[in-house]
Each structure stands twice: as structure tokens, then as C-alpha cells.
mmCIF file of C-alpha atoms in Angstrom:
data_model
loop_
_atom_site.group_PDB
_atom_site.id
_atom_site.type_symbol
_atom_site.label_atom_id
_atom_site.label_comp_id
_atom_site.label_asym_id
_atom_site.label_seq_id
_atom_site.Cartn_x
_atom_site.Cartn_y
_atom_site.Cartn_z
ATOM 1 C CA MET A 4 -26.883 -20.326 -15.534
ATOM 2 C CA PRO A 5 -24.783 -16.961 -15.810
ATOM 3 C CA THR A 6 -24.649 -15.674 -19.085
ATOM 4 C CA ALA A 7 -21.393 -13.554 -20.262
ATOM 5 C CA ARG A 8 -20.288 -10.359 -21.812
ATOM 6 C CA GLU A 9 -17.127 -8.838 -22.557
ATOM 7 C CA GLU A 10 -15.647 -5.611 -21.081
ATOM 8 C CA SER A 11 -12.429 -4.042 -22.787
ATOM 9 C CA TRP A 12 -9.633 -2.833 -19.990
ATOM 10 C CA SER A 13 -7.404 -0.863 -21.750
ATOM 11 C CA GLY A 14 -7.217 -3.145 -24.876
ATOM 12 C CA ASN A 15 -7.399 -6.348 -23.258
ATOM 13 C CA THR A 16 -10.497 -8.307 -23.266
ATOM 14 C CA VAL A 17 -11.914 -9.833 -20.056
ATOM 15 C CA SER A 18 -15.453 -11.698 -20.088
ATOM 16 C CA VAL A 19 -17.448 -10.857 -16.786
ATOM 17 C CA GLY A 20 -20.040 -13.519 -16.118
ATOM 18 C CA HIS A 21 -23.590 -12.017 -14.627
ATOM 19 C CA ARG A 22 -26.897 -13.884 -13.349
ATOM 20 C CA LYS A 23 -29.732 -12.070 -13.931
ATOM 21 C CA SER A 24 -32.252 -11.676 -11.147
ATOM 22 C CA THR A 25 -34.694 -9.154 -10.227
ATOM 23 C CA SER A 26 -33.712 -9.608 -6.133
ATOM 24 C CA ARG A 27 -30.183 -8.271 -6.501
ATOM 25 C CA THR A 28 -29.287 -4.984 -6.452
ATOM 26 C CA ARG A 29 -27.345 -3.243 -8.840
ATOM 27 C CA LEU A 30 -24.373 -2.948 -6.184
ATOM 28 C CA GLN A 31 -24.271 -6.779 -5.902
ATOM 29 C CA LYS A 32 -24.007 -7.096 -9.559
ATOM 30 C CA SER A 33 -21.253 -4.879 -9.497
ATOM 31 C CA THR A 34 -19.307 -6.498 -6.855
ATOM 32 C CA GLU A 35 -19.803 -10.150 -8.818
ATOM 33 C CA ALA A 36 -18.475 -8.567 -11.812
ATOM 34 C CA ILE A 37 -15.824 -6.885 -9.893
ATOM 35 C CA ASP A 38 -14.644 -10.143 -8.668
ATOM 36 C CA SER A 39 -15.205 -11.936 -11.969
ATOM 37 C CA ALA A 40 -12.917 -9.409 -13.757
ATOM 38 C CA THR A 41 -10.529 -9.360 -11.304
ATOM 39 C CA ASP A 42 -10.025 -13.254 -11.770
ATOM 40 C CA LYS A 43 -9.379 -12.660 -15.408
ATOM 41 C CA LEU A 44 -7.358 -10.112 -15.210
ATOM 42 C CA SER A 45 -5.180 -12.256 -12.760
ATOM 43 C CA LYS A 46 -4.428 -14.373 -15.828
ATOM 44 C CA GLN A 47 -3.106 -11.536 -17.629
ATOM 45 C CA ILE A 48 -0.783 -9.847 -15.746
ATOM 46 C CA ASP A 49 1.586 -10.553 -12.258
ATOM 47 C CA LYS A 50 -0.520 -12.584 -10.117
ATOM 48 C CA GLU A 51 1.171 -10.661 -7.249
ATOM 49 C CA LEU A 52 0.343 -7.620 -8.671
ATOM 50 C CA THR A 53 -3.263 -8.498 -8.383
ATOM 51 C CA LYS A 54 -3.280 -8.762 -4.803
ATOM 52 C CA HIS A 55 -3.001 -4.568 -4.731
ATOM 53 C CA ILE A 56 -5.308 -4.004 -7.266
ATOM 54 C CA TRP A 57 -8.370 -1.997 -6.429
ATOM 55 C CA PHE A 58 -11.302 -1.037 -8.292
ATOM 56 C CA HIS A 59 -11.907 2.849 -7.537
ATOM 57 C CA GLY A 60 -15.501 4.061 -7.433
ATOM 58 C CA VAL A 61 -18.498 3.638 -9.722
ATOM 59 C CA MET A 62 -19.559 6.482 -11.520
ATOM 60 C CA PRO A 63 -22.559 7.737 -13.807
ATOM 61 C CA ARG A 64 -22.060 7.339 -17.385
ATOM 62 C CA SER A 65 -22.104 11.182 -17.607
ATOM 63 C CA ASP A 66 -18.670 11.661 -16.273
ATOM 64 C CA CYS A 67 -17.314 8.813 -18.374
ATOM 65 C CA GLU A 68 -15.778 11.339 -20.990
ATOM 66 C CA GLU A 69 -13.596 13.165 -18.440
ATOM 67 C CA VAL A 70 -12.340 9.518 -16.823
ATOM 68 C CA LEU A 71 -11.459 8.879 -20.020
ATOM 69 C CA LYS A 72 -9.531 11.515 -21.013
ATOM 70 C CA GLU A 73 -7.614 10.883 -18.100
ATOM 71 C CA ALA A 74 -7.297 7.462 -18.275
ATOM 72 C CA LYS A 75 -5.172 7.720 -21.523
ATOM 73 C CA ILE A 76 -2.917 9.988 -19.685
ATOM 74 C CA MET A 77 -2.290 7.771 -16.626
ATOM 75 C CA ARG A 78 -2.207 4.624 -18.986
ATOM 76 C CA ARG A 79 1.377 5.882 -19.896
ATOM 77 C CA LEU A 80 2.724 6.892 -16.200
ATOM 78 C CA ASP A 81 4.852 3.859 -14.929
ATOM 79 C CA HIS A 82 7.023 4.829 -12.009
ATOM 80 C CA PRO A 83 7.502 3.469 -8.473
ATOM 81 C CA ASN A 84 5.722 6.995 -6.931
ATOM 82 C CA ILE A 85 2.814 6.650 -8.967
ATOM 83 C CA VAL A 86 -0.490 4.485 -8.510
ATOM 84 C CA ARG A 87 -0.212 2.099 -11.698
ATOM 85 C CA PHE A 88 -3.333 2.644 -13.896
ATOM 86 C CA TYR A 89 -4.760 -0.358 -15.610
ATOM 87 C CA GLY A 90 -7.941 0.002 -16.943
ATOM 88 C CA VAL A 91 -11.579 1.262 -17.205
ATOM 89 C CA ALA A 92 -14.485 -0.274 -18.198
ATOM 90 C CA ALA A 93 -16.985 2.041 -19.744
ATOM 91 C CA GLN A 94 -19.101 0.171 -21.971
ATOM 92 C CA GLU A 95 -21.989 0.448 -19.891
ATOM 93 C CA GLU A 96 -23.078 1.440 -16.472
ATOM 94 C CA PRO A 97 -21.066 1.292 -13.765
ATOM 95 C CA VAL A 98 -18.158 2.667 -15.314
ATOM 96 C CA MET A 99 -15.402 0.918 -13.420
ATOM 97 C CA ILE A 100 -11.577 1.929 -13.326
ATOM 98 C CA LEU A 101 -9.288 -0.223 -12.009
ATOM 99 C CA LEU A 102 -5.791 1.035 -10.110
ATOM 100 C CA GLU A 103 -3.099 -0.410 -8.216
ATOM 101 C CA LEU A 104 -3.754 -0.338 -4.469
ATOM 102 C CA ALA A 105 -1.789 2.123 -2.443
ATOM 103 C CA VAL A 106 -1.024 0.070 0.553
ATOM 104 C CA ASN A 107 0.263 2.954 2.830
ATOM 105 C CA GLY A 108 -2.927 4.895 2.273
ATOM 106 C CA CYS A 109 -3.651 8.425 0.837
ATOM 107 C CA MET A 110 -0.857 11.134 0.655
ATOM 108 C CA LYS A 111 -3.241 13.605 1.744
ATOM 109 C CA ILE A 112 -3.392 11.332 5.157
ATOM 110 C CA VAL A 113 0.430 10.405 5.029
ATOM 111 C CA ALA A 114 1.234 13.883 4.892
ATOM 112 C CA GLN A 115 -0.493 14.963 7.939
ATOM 113 C CA ILE A 116 1.776 12.899 10.301
#
């Protein structure tokens, strides 16, 4: 049976299910958490937007403070030319950042054309 824990996504609570198993790697557990969180989040925001949500990176807790400072700034930004920030799961490792997917790729790559 999966056990559930709760993660905070910028003030919203999302239940993330995990099944304990010694044979699974940390990456597999993270992938399951991401899939479950995306499903839960799709119920809280526009379902069309969830197609463009991307979990950006996994980082050690040591970088968490800097990321949380940047997240507070990004949370206030809402413009069509800026990737939308949805939240951070920082209660335990791996720390996950939830961003809108830039469907046309990185601006650095696009600018090299």
C-alpha cells in the first residue's frame, strides 16, 4: 500500500504518494512523486496548462535557501514572455521546482539562429 505525505507548493497542499521499497532508486521515487504531484496539481490549475508544466531539476538541500529567495521573486511575475513559476517542494530531498515548459526551447539556443 502506498503511504502518503504532503508537500507544500507555494501555499497549496499536494499529497504525494510513495511506496517504500529497497529495490527502487532515488530517481525512480522522484519520478513517481513528480507524476503524482502533477496529477494533483492539474486539479488545482487549468488542465490545459498542465501539458506545459515541467519539473526543473533536482538539487541538494544546500542550494535550497538561494532557490527559495529566487522563487519568492518569480512567484510575483506574470507575463507572456516569462516562464511561469508554479511552486517549490523543499521540505525534503530532492528539492523540486515546478515551472511552465518553454515549448520553443531555451532562449539561448533560439537566439543563435
